[in-house]
Tab-separated table of C-alpha atoms in Angstrom:
chain	number	residue	atom	x	y	z
A	114	MET	CA	-128.825	17.066	67.543
A	115	PHE	CA	-126.605	18.189	64.209
A	116	ALA	CA	-127.804	15.553	61.878
A	117	LEU	CA	-130.232	17.583	59.217
A	118	SER	CA	-133.362	16.519	57.717
A	119	PRO	CA	-133.398	17.317	54.184
A	120	GLU	CA	-135.951	19.949	54.626
A	121	GLU	CA	-133.329	21.970	56.425
A	122	TRP	CA	-130.871	21.283	54.302
A	123	THR	CA	-132.958	22.539	51.345
A	124	ALA	CA	-133.718	25.774	53.355
A	125	ILE	CA	-129.938	26.479	53.779
A	126	ALA	CA	-129.123	25.758	50.272
A	127	LEU	CA	-131.849	27.961	49.070
A	128	SER	CA	-131.028	30.924	51.346
A	129	LEU	CA	-127.244	30.530	50.490
A	130	ARG	CA	-128.335	30.576	46.894
A	131	VAL	CA	-130.824	33.474	47.220
A	132	ALA	CA	-128.402	35.384	49.146
A	133	ALA	CA	-125.457	34.899	46.757
A	134	VAL	CA	-127.481	35.560	43.576
A	135	ALA	CA	-129.038	38.875	45.249
A	136	THR	CA	-125.564	39.806	45.972
A	137	LEU	CA	-124.139	39.219	42.678
A	138	VAL	CA	-126.477	40.372	40.549
A	139	SER	CA	-126.865	43.719	42.387
A	140	LEU	CA	-123.140	44.475	42.685
A	141	PRO	CA	-122.758	45.916	39.238
A	142	LEU	CA	-125.637	48.395	39.754
A	143	GLY	CA	-124.458	49.058	43.511
A	144	ILE	CA	-120.908	50.148	42.089
A	145	ALA	CA	-122.714	52.426	39.465
A	146	VAL	CA	-124.985	54.100	41.722
A	147	ALA	CA	-122.239	54.411	44.563
A	148	TRP	CA	-119.934	55.994	42.003
A	149	LEU	CA	-122.620	58.596	40.647
A	150	LEU	CA	-123.390	59.337	44.282
A	151	ALA	CA	-119.744	59.909	45.434
A	152	ARG	CA	-118.245	61.602	42.037
A	153	LYS	CA	-121.244	63.231	40.514
A	154	ASN	CA	-123.559	66.235	40.897
A	155	PHE	CA	-126.867	66.298	38.848
A	156	PRO	CA	-130.442	66.974	39.225
A	157	GLY	CA	-132.271	64.636	41.567
A	158	LYS	CA	-129.508	63.421	43.271
A	159	SER	CA	-131.060	63.713	46.683
A	160	LEU	CA	-133.957	62.229	45.466
A	161	LEU	CA	-132.118	59.524	43.910
A	162	ASN	CA	-130.443	59.068	47.368
A	163	ALA	CA	-133.442	58.978	49.219
A	164	PHE	CA	-135.161	56.405	47.080
A	165	ILE	CA	-132.096	54.253	47.418
A	166	TYR	CA	-132.408	54.450	51.292
A	167	LEU	CA	-135.897	53.738	51.464
A	168	PRO	CA	-135.916	49.891	51.999
A	169	LEU	CA	-133.589	50.441	55.399
A	170	VAL	CA	-136.315	52.629	56.786
A	171	LEU	CA	-139.708	51.382	55.594
A	172	PRO	CA	-141.271	48.550	57.541
A	173	PRO	CA	-140.145	45.166	55.507
A	174	VAL	CA	-143.662	44.423	55.106
A	175	VAL	CA	-144.252	47.334	53.130
A	176	THR	CA	-141.507	46.788	51.062
A	177	GLY	CA	-142.659	43.563	50.619
A	178	TYR	CA	-146.209	44.835	49.666
A	179	LEU	CA	-144.948	47.373	47.343
A	180	LEU	CA	-142.640	44.536	45.298
A	181	LEU	CA	-146.116	42.455	44.899
A	182	ILE	CA	-147.619	45.465	43.705
A	183	ALA	CA	-144.836	45.915	41.203
A	184	PHE	CA	-143.674	42.551	40.351
A	185	GLY	CA	-146.469	40.205	41.465
A	186	ARG	CA	-148.500	38.240	38.726
A	187	ARG	CA	-150.728	41.090	37.731
A	188	GLY	CA	-148.209	43.702	39.038
A	189	LEU	CA	-147.377	46.750	36.943
A	190	PHE	CA	-144.298	45.417	35.580
A	191	GLY	CA	-145.071	41.457	36.687
A	192	GLU	CA	-147.284	40.856	33.429
A	193	TRP	CA	-145.082	42.301	31.024
A	194	LEU	CA	-142.142	40.579	32.653
A	195	GLU	CA	-143.937	37.144	32.641
A	196	SER	CA	-144.349	37.596	28.748
A	197	VAL	CA	-140.915	37.900	28.445
A	198	GLY	CA	-140.294	34.820	30.459
A	199	ILE	CA	-139.007	36.499	33.924
A	200	VAL	CA	-141.343	35.293	36.789
A	201	PHE	CA	-140.918	36.417	40.395
A	202	SER	CA	-143.876	35.991	42.215
A	203	PHE	CA	-144.047	32.787	44.567
A	204	ARG	CA	-140.403	31.771	43.172
A	205	TRP	CA	-136.529	31.810	44.561
A	206	THR	CA	-136.015	34.387	42.182
A	207	GLY	CA	-138.709	36.781	43.855
A	208	ALA	CA	-136.970	36.078	47.278
A	209	ALA	CA	-133.460	37.115	45.581
A	210	LEU	CA	-135.072	40.407	44.270
A	211	ALA	CA	-136.574	41.219	47.668
A	212	CYS	CA	-133.133	40.242	49.148
A	213	ALA	CA	-131.571	42.525	46.881
A	214	VAL	CA	-133.970	45.667	47.329
A	215	MET	CA	-133.766	45.146	51.160
A	216	SER	CA	-129.666	44.788	51.247
A	217	PHE	CA	-129.360	47.757	48.338
A	218	PRO	CA	-128.736	50.564	50.920
A	219	LEU	CA	-126.078	48.760	52.966
A	220	MET	CA	-124.339	47.788	49.677
A	221	VAL	CA	-124.442	51.345	48.354
A	222	GLY	CA	-123.483	53.030	51.705
A	223	ALA	CA	-120.297	51.011	52.021
A	224	ILE	CA	-118.952	51.266	48.389
A	225	ARG	CA	-119.949	54.804	48.320
A	226	LEU	CA	-117.866	55.483	51.515
A	227	SER	CA	-114.762	53.821	50.014
A	228	ILE	CA	-115.156	55.575	46.281
A	229	GLU	CA	-115.308	59.289	48.135
A	230	ALA	CA	-112.162	57.975	50.542
A	231	VAL	CA	-110.026	57.506	47.046
A	232	ASP	CA	-108.055	60.760	46.798
A	233	ARG	CA	-109.057	62.337	43.545
A	234	LYS	CA	-105.431	63.299	43.384
A	235	LEU	CA	-104.587	60.067	41.929
A	236	GLU	CA	-107.686	60.104	39.377
A	237	ASP	CA	-106.086	63.663	38.000
A	238	ALA	CA	-102.722	62.045	37.612
A	239	ALA	CA	-104.232	59.116	35.945
A	240	SER	CA	-105.675	61.640	33.464
A	241	THR	CA	-102.073	63.532	32.913
A	242	LEU	CA	-100.805	60.093	31.667
A	243	GLY	CA	-103.349	59.488	29.318
A	244	ALA	CA	-106.321	57.665	31.119
A	245	ASN	CA	-110.011	58.664	29.933
A	246	ARG	CA	-112.436	58.620	32.651
A	247	VAL	CA	-113.562	54.853	32.265
A	248	TRP	CA	-109.856	53.969	32.515
A	249	THR	CA	-109.260	55.778	35.310
A	250	LEU	CA	-112.379	54.549	37.057
A	251	ILE	CA	-111.058	50.794	36.146
A	252	THR	CA	-107.383	51.253	36.883
A	253	VAL	CA	-107.731	53.477	39.984
A	254	THR	CA	-110.759	54.268	41.580
A	255	LEU	CA	-112.280	50.790	41.816
A	256	PRO	CA	-109.093	49.025	42.760
A	257	LEU	CA	-108.511	51.526	45.518
A	258	ALA	CA	-112.202	51.238	46.657
A	259	LEU	CA	-111.990	47.380	46.281
A	260	PRO	CA	-111.847	46.930	50.520
A	261	GLY	CA	-115.146	48.975	50.650
A	262	ILE	CA	-116.499	46.889	47.403
A	263	ILE	CA	-115.837	43.534	49.237
A	264	ALA	CA	-117.211	45.103	52.811
A	265	GLY	CA	-120.325	46.356	50.783
A	266	ALA	CA	-121.043	42.936	48.931
A	267	VAL	CA	-120.374	41.010	52.288
A	268	LEU	CA	-122.968	43.573	54.282
A	269	ALA	CA	-125.474	43.015	51.701
A	270	PHE	CA	-124.787	39.148	51.690
A	271	ALA	CA	-125.188	38.871	55.188
A	272	ARG	CA	-128.350	40.939	55.269
A	273	ALA	CA	-129.910	39.083	52.419
A	274	LEU	CA	-129.544	35.919	54.384
A	275	GLY	CA	-131.134	37.525	57.118
A	276	GLU	CA	-133.875	38.843	55.280
A	277	PHE	CA	-137.409	37.764	56.316
A	278	GLY	CA	-140.436	40.305	56.272
A	279	ALA	CA	-139.997	41.762	52.307
A	280	THR	CA	-139.710	38.042	51.210
A	281	ILE	CA	-142.553	36.462	53.007
A	282	THR	CA	-144.997	39.205	51.965
A	283	PHE	CA	-143.450	39.034	48.444
A	284	VAL	CA	-142.947	35.798	47.557
A	285	SER	CA	-144.672	33.627	50.762
A	286	ASN	CA	-143.292	30.607	52.519
A	287	ILE	CA	-143.119	27.639	50.032
A	288	PRO	CA	-140.809	24.913	51.144
A	289	GLY	CA	-137.995	24.325	48.685
A	290	GLU	CA	-139.008	27.582	46.619
A	291	THR	CA	-138.982	30.434	48.884
A	292	GLN	CA	-138.463	29.075	52.432
A	293	THR	CA	-135.131	30.229	53.449
A	294	ILE	CA	-133.538	30.026	56.743
A	295	SER	CA	-135.141	32.588	58.632
A	296	ALA	CA	-138.798	31.595	57.112
A	297	ALA	CA	-138.184	27.968	58.266
A	298	ILE	CA	-137.379	29.133	61.711
A	299	TYR	CA	-140.798	31.125	61.991
A	300	THR	CA	-142.814	28.114	60.466
A	301	LEU	CA	-140.712	25.866	63.267
A	302	THR	CA	-141.665	28.181	66.092
A	303	GLN	CA	-145.215	28.365	64.962
A	304	VAL	CA	-145.909	24.407	65.214
A	305	PRO	CA	-145.843	22.184	68.533
A	306	GLY	CA	-142.469	20.545	68.982
A	307	GLY	CA	-140.433	22.806	66.397
A	308	ASP	CA	-138.205	24.174	68.954
A	309	ALA	CA	-135.426	21.709	68.728
A	310	GLN	CA	-135.200	21.846	65.048
A	311	ALA	CA	-135.687	25.698	65.025
A	312	LEU	CA	-132.823	25.965	67.524
A	313	ARG	CA	-130.701	24.043	64.979
A	314	LEU	CA	-131.330	26.464	62.434
A	315	VAL	CA	-130.775	29.467	64.504
A	316	VAL	CA	-127.182	27.970	65.237
A	317	ILE	CA	-126.550	27.652	61.545
A	318	ALA	CA	-127.804	30.686	60.979
A	319	VAL	CA	-125.310	32.159	63.727
A	320	ALA	CA	-122.546	30.128	62.196
A	321	ILE	CA	-122.837	31.199	58.541
A	322	SER	CA	-123.126	34.925	59.237
A	323	LEU	CA	-120.201	34.656	61.555
A	324	LEU	CA	-118.378	32.943	58.798
A	325	ALA	CA	-119.209	35.791	56.446
A	326	LEU	CA	-118.053	38.035	58.549
A	327	ILE	CA	-114.632	36.494	59.352
A	328	VAL	CA	-114.153	36.041	55.590
A	329	SER	CA	-114.785	39.806	55.052
A	330	GLU	CA	-112.576	40.859	57.465
A	331	TRP	CA	-109.965	38.937	56.204
A	332	PHE	CA	-110.620	39.671	52.408
A	333	GLY	CA	-110.753	43.616	53.570
A	334	ARG	CA	-107.632	43.281	55.575
A	335	ARG	CA	-105.760	41.916	52.571
A	336	ALA	CA	-107.231	44.258	49.978
A	337	GLY	CA	-106.556	47.395	52.385
A	338	ALA	CA	-102.928	45.885	52.208
A	339	ARG	CA	-102.578	45.981	48.843
A	340	VAL	CA	-104.101	49.131	48.376
A	341	HIS	CA	-101.861	50.989	50.770
A	342	GLY	CA	-98.897	49.584	48.910
A	343	VAL	CA	-96.367	48.168	51.199
B	247	MET	CA	-93.633	83.421	12.222
B	248	VAL	CA	-91.964	81.528	15.090
B	249	PHE	CA	-93.617	79.745	17.612
B	250	ASP	CA	-92.349	79.770	20.961
B	251	VAL	CA	-92.621	75.878	22.091
B	252	ILE	CA	-94.997	77.011	25.163
B	253	SER	CA	-97.405	79.900	24.886
B	254	VAL	CA	-99.432	80.590	27.776
B	255	ASP	CA	-102.260	83.121	28.392
B	256	VAL	CA	-104.967	82.711	30.861
B	257	ASP	CA	-107.175	84.314	33.292
B	258	LYS	CA	-108.694	82.520	36.022
B	259	GLN	CA	-110.681	83.723	39.293
B	260	LEU	CA	-110.571	81.230	42.007
B	261	GLY	CA	-112.863	82.635	44.739
B	262	ASP	CA	-110.893	85.911	45.783
B	263	PHE	CA	-108.150	85.186	43.875
B	264	ALA	CA	-107.603	86.272	40.429
B	265	ILE	CA	-105.088	84.482	38.206
B	266	SER	CA	-103.997	86.634	34.791
B	267	ALA	CA	-100.854	85.402	33.543
B	268	SER	CA	-99.305	85.682	29.923
B	269	PHE	CA	-95.787	84.208	29.108
B	270	GLU	CA	-93.774	81.991	26.811
B	271	GLY	CA	-91.247	79.093	27.203
B	272	ASP	CA	-88.323	77.723	24.819
B	273	ASN	CA	-86.822	74.380	24.547
B	274	GLY	CA	-85.327	74.223	27.836
B	275	VAL	CA	-86.275	74.835	31.485
B	276	THR	CA	-88.616	77.677	31.929
B	277	ALA	CA	-89.026	78.353	35.799
B	278	LEU	CA	-92.224	79.804	37.504
B	279	PHE	CA	-90.769	81.159	40.342
B	280	GLY	CA	-93.080	83.020	43.100
B	281	PRO	CA	-93.818	82.754	46.530
B	282	SER	CA	-96.287	80.142	47.625
B	283	GLY	CA	-100.049	81.431	46.810
B	284	SER	CA	-98.921	83.314	43.654
B	285	GLY	CA	-100.666	80.966	41.622
B	286	LYS	CA	-97.930	78.832	40.271
B	287	THR	CA	-99.805	75.282	40.703
B	288	SER	CA	-103.225	76.711	39.416
B	289	ILE	CA	-101.135	77.746	36.015
B	290	VAL	CA	-99.406	74.571	35.771
B	291	GLY	CA	-103.083	72.881	36.237
B	292	MET	CA	-104.385	74.790	33.343
B	293	ILE	CA	-101.649	73.974	31.220
B	294	ALA	CA	-102.064	70.400	31.990
B	295	GLY	CA	-105.758	70.530	31.318
B	296	LEU	CA	-106.828	69.776	35.127
B	297	ILE	CA	-108.110	73.170	35.648
B	298	LYS	CA	-110.141	74.964	32.970
B	299	PRO	CA	-109.278	78.947	32.691
B	300	ASP	CA	-111.924	81.367	32.570
B	301	ARG	CA	-110.161	82.719	29.244
B	302	GLY	CA	-107.291	82.551	27.108
B	303	ARG	CA	-104.839	80.316	25.556
B	304	ILE	CA	-102.639	77.517	25.853
B	305	ALA	CA	-100.557	76.379	22.739
B	306	ILE	CA	-97.622	73.665	22.893
B	307	ASP	CA	-95.466	73.643	19.916
B	308	GLY	CA	-98.008	75.604	17.826
B	309	ASP	CA	-100.806	72.976	18.869
B	310	THR	CA	-103.764	74.959	20.682
B	311	VAL	CA	-104.739	72.676	23.646
B	312	PHE	CA	-107.134	75.685	24.918
B	313	ASP	CA	-108.713	78.565	23.250
B	314	SER	CA	-111.865	80.183	24.834
B	315	ALA	CA	-112.283	82.191	21.404
B	316	THR	CA	-112.745	79.036	19.529
B	317	GLY	CA	-113.867	76.771	22.219
B	318	ILE	CA	-110.951	74.376	22.227
B	319	ASP	CA	-110.612	72.438	25.364
B	320	ALA	CA	-108.450	69.151	24.953
B	321	PRO	CA	-109.121	66.956	27.957
B	322	ALA	CA	-105.729	66.185	30.034
B	323	HIS	CA	-105.785	62.546	28.895
B	324	ARG	CA	-105.479	64.053	25.421
B	325	ARG	CA	-102.641	66.743	26.055
B	326	ARG	CA	-99.795	64.379	26.418
B	327	ILE	CA	-98.314	66.713	28.802
B	328	GLY	CA	-96.051	64.923	31.493
B	329	TYR	CA	-96.821	65.957	34.954
B	330	VAL	CA	-94.591	65.345	37.987
B	331	PHE	CA	-96.798	66.678	41.269
B	332	GLN	CA	-95.118	67.845	44.371
B	333	ASP	CA	-96.411	64.853	46.531
B	334	GLY	CA	-95.449	61.994	43.640
B	335	ARG	CA	-98.826	60.904	43.294
B	336	LEU	CA	-97.627	57.125	42.504
B	337	PHE	CA	-100.286	54.818	42.218
B	338	PRO	CA	-100.419	52.992	45.613
B	339	HIS	CA	-101.973	49.546	44.459
B	340	LEU	CA	-99.670	49.033	41.627
B	341	SER	CA	-95.813	48.074	41.694
B	342	VAL	CA	-93.330	50.628	40.837
B	343	ALA	CA	-92.845	48.877	37.331
B	344	ARG	CA	-96.803	49.199	36.710
B	345	ASN	CA	-96.507	52.641	37.704
B	346	LEU	CA	-93.901	53.395	35.427
B	347	ASP	CA	-95.708	51.418	32.370
B	348	TYR	CA	-98.815	53.279	33.092
B	349	GLY	CA	-98.959	55.898	30.763
B	350	ARG	CA	-97.535	54.076	28.018
B	351	TRP	CA	-100.279	51.566	28.528
B	352	MET	CA	-103.021	54.202	28.854
B	353	THR	CA	-101.753	56.013	25.737
B	354	GLY	CA	-101.836	52.842	23.770
B	355	LEU	CA	-97.885	53.492	22.835
B	356	PRO	CA	-96.172	50.272	21.809
B	357	PRO	CA	-93.411	48.847	24.437
B	358	ASP	CA	-90.310	50.617	24.093
B	359	GLU	CA	-87.566	48.617	25.851
B	360	ALA	CA	-84.776	50.688	25.200
B	361	GLN	CA	-86.545	54.069	26.204
B	362	PHE	CA	-87.428	52.018	29.486
B	363	LYS	CA	-84.116	50.688	30.132
B	364	HIS	CA	-82.803	54.024	29.312
B	365	VAL	CA	-85.033	55.852	31.865
B	366	ILE	CA	-84.434	53.685	34.643
B	367	GLU	CA	-80.911	54.071	34.144
B	368	LEU	CA	-80.876	57.628	33.759
B	369	LEU	CA	-82.741	57.722	37.331
B	370	ASP	CA	-80.815	54.956	38.965
B	371	ILE	CA	-84.279	53.321	39.989
B	372	ALA	CA	-83.443	49.680	38.594
B	373	PRO	CA	-83.423	48.572	42.061
B	374	LEU	CA	-87.055	49.656	42.904
B	375	ILE	CA	-88.776	48.530	40.115
B	376	LYS	CA	-90.230	45.138	41.917
B	377	ARG	CA	-91.460	47.495	44.965
B	378	ARG	CA	-94.511	48.969	46.061
B	379	PRO	CA	-94.737	52.812	46.078
B	380	GLY	CA	-95.551	52.566	49.865
B	381	ALA	CA	-92.141	51.135	50.308
B	382	LEU	CA	-90.296	54.042	48.742
B	383	SER	CA	-88.433	57.006	50.458
B	384	GLY	CA	-89.446	60.120	49.566
B	385	GLY	CA	-86.547	60.965	47.353
B	386	GLU	CA	-87.107	57.357	45.295
B	387	ARG	CA	-90.714	58.392	45.232
B	388	GLN	CA	-89.703	61.522	43.116
B	389	ARG	CA	-87.663	59.971	40.611
B	390	VAL	CA	-90.096	57.203	39.881
B	391	ALA	CA	-92.987	59.885	39.252
B	392	LEU	CA	-90.304	61.707	37.021
B	393	GLY	CA	-89.838	58.339	35.159
B	394	ARG	CA	-93.521	57.696	34.657
B	395	ALA	CA	-94.031	60.803	33.299
B	396	LEU	CA	-91.338	60.495	31.044
B	397	LEU	CA	-92.307	57.202	29.796
B	398	MET	CA	-95.577	58.355	28.315
B	399	LYS	CA	-93.322	60.238	25.774
B	400	PRO	CA	-94.820	63.627	26.576
B	401	ARG	CA	-94.586	66.839	24.318
B	402	LEU	CA	-93.791	68.902	27.385
B	403	MET	CA	-92.806	68.435	31.173
B	404	LEU	CA	-94.504	70.159	34.011
B	405	LEU	CA	-92.560	69.790	37.327
B	406	ASP	CA	-94.577	71.416	39.989
B	407	GLU	CA	-92.184	71.814	42.999
B	408	PRO	CA	-91.119	68.135	42.938
B	409	LEU	CA	-88.322	68.641	45.588
B	410	ALA	CA	-90.294	70.632	47.791
B	411	SER	CA	-91.126	67.680	50.187
B	412	LEU	CA	-87.797	66.611	50.453
B	413	ASP	CA	-85.136	67.648	53.112
B	414	ALA	CA	-82.200	69.803	52.171
B	415	ARG	CA	-79.999	66.370	51.646
B	416	ARG	CA	-82.638	64.673	49.535
B	417	LYS	CA	-83.089	67.747	47.492
B	418	ASN	CA	-79.276	67.791	46.573
B	419	GLU	CA	-79.455	64.087	45.843
B	420	ILE	CA	-82.353	64.521	43.378
B	421	LEU	CA	-81.648	67.713	41.982
B	422	PRO	CA	-78.579	66.156	39.569
B	423	TYR	CA	-81.336	63.780	38.282
B	424	PHE	CA	-83.290	67.032	37.041
B	425	ILE	CA	-80.215	68.385	35.356
B	426	ARG	CA	-79.323	65.062	33.713
B	427	LEU	CA	-82.802	64.691	32.445
B	428	ARG	CA	-82.838	68.309	30.850
B	429	ASP	CA	-79.567	67.583	29.236
B	430	ASP	CA	-80.481	64.130	28.174
B	431	THR	CA	-83.881	64.593	26.989
B	432	ARG	CA	-84.223	68.173	25.483
B	433	LEU	CA	-87.679	68.182	26.481
B	434	PRO	CA	-89.194	71.580	27.019
B	435	MET	CA	-90.102	71.994	30.957
B	436	ILE	CA	-91.899	73.990	33.278
B	437	TYR	CA	-90.248	74.009	36.686
B	438	VAL	CA	-92.219	75.371	39.401
B	439	SER	CA	-90.497	76.219	42.791
B	440	HIS	CA	-89.922	79.110	45.454
B	441	ASP	CA	-86.415	78.095	45.569
B	442	ALA	CA	-83.970	80.378	43.839
B	443	ASN	CA	-81.144	78.175	44.278
B	444	GLU	CA	-83.148	75.082	42.373
B	445	VAL	CA	-83.892	77.580	39.928
B	446	ARG	CA	-80.457	78.891	39.146
B	447	ARG	CA	-78.932	75.517	38.676
B	448	LEU	CA	-81.714	74.373	36.549
B	449	ALA	CA	-83.656	77.075	34.485
B	450	SER	CA	-82.784	79.025	31.343
B	451	ARG	CA	-85.740	81.190	31.732
B	452	VAL	CA	-87.514	82.626	34.559
B	453	VAL	CA	-90.948	83.749	34.916
B	454	LEU	CA	-91.761	85.653	38.135
B	455	LEU	CA	-95.046	85.411	39.596
B	456	ASP	CA	-96.551	87.842	42.389
B	457	ASP	CA	-100.125	87.666	43.449
B	458	GLY	CA	-101.555	85.638	40.432
B	459	GLN	CA	-99.740	88.256	37.959
B	460	VAL	CA	-96.537	87.894	35.771
B	461	ALA	CA	-94.127	90.417	37.608
B	462	LYS	CA	-91.087	90.071	35.302
B	463	THR	CA	-89.569	87.539	32.714
B	464	GLY	CA	-86.042	87.019	31.678
B	465	GLY	CA	-83.428	85.060	32.689
B	466	VAL	CA	-81.626	83.603	36.143
B	467	GLU	CA	-80.056	86.880	36.478
B	468	LEU	CA	-83.878	87.820	37.887
B	469	LEU	CA	-83.279	86.029	41.042
């Protein structure tokens, strides 16, 4: 049962690539936004907050459609982006963008909580020792928030692996380009005799997700032990 | 004109509580003495630059670090004031050695092997330097915190009830280190306490605080 076909390997590899790129590229922005929300007060803060959480509550197909309007070939930014060589529509990069947008709220949420949990008294101590804001962030706040940053990244990665609605709406379901595991399973369930293949991919999806959660648990525990300093 | 080493004159409204304090400190140990809730920690926070006074002036060695009249407000990280907190506040993710070196690293001072060794000997913390803060006792933690503040080469030390979280036996163990520090470094210090015994053994000058105001200033005979 477990001799995978080349198409299946392609879908698996693509899913991993899309999820990894979506997570890694959005992580710096996720940390910055989480820090802003955790530590700063500014006009429009609740609006920014609501905007970031929007993909969590919108139907994924709506998010996908909005991405199409914004980043499609003839979209609001699509045309301009294409003129500088960045194309999202019907490309795996578009799938990564959709995954990044969909998983962003989870990432920001986890990181924000962990930054809020960092004792500000330690940041005060750092400033009396000569650290300006940026150095305090780099040497104290972020290292202490590391377990949450890892958790946020893994959560986003897992969410990106499972992304379906926004991706298929935005970049369709093209084998080898935008057909991730989820989209491949969907396709297989639509064709007669595809059940066995679909089941194989389902098992693989479960295995990858489990592995991601176990790895994050392990990293989280290690980072937690470091942070608590024993 | 002779400068006092430390000159503080600040007003601050914190909710219903008003602080209005003016005092000077010399080259020795100046004690801020008063019951808890008398505003001691807030005043020290203003000197360090962690709390902004509503009005007033703070100068160290003639260098004005805060003056509401001229708009001077040096940020905490540029004041070069060593601060030992009641709860130590060692960085839990860094080893004791990295904690000790943190201030020097952040202020960009060149490494000073001799001073590092000297401070470690002064405070008897050599056996601890490879450990993590989480593995230290309360007394050890405060000694490391003291060393960390000293190693950034401050021009003034603020000691905010550094012994308050320790039991009586530990206090008596640690107090001699503070006396050694005072006699060894000749650094001006502000020592916050509500323990008359500690203050008598350490301070040369006493500022009595009550309800956010300076009640009296003078020598240890005030206690």
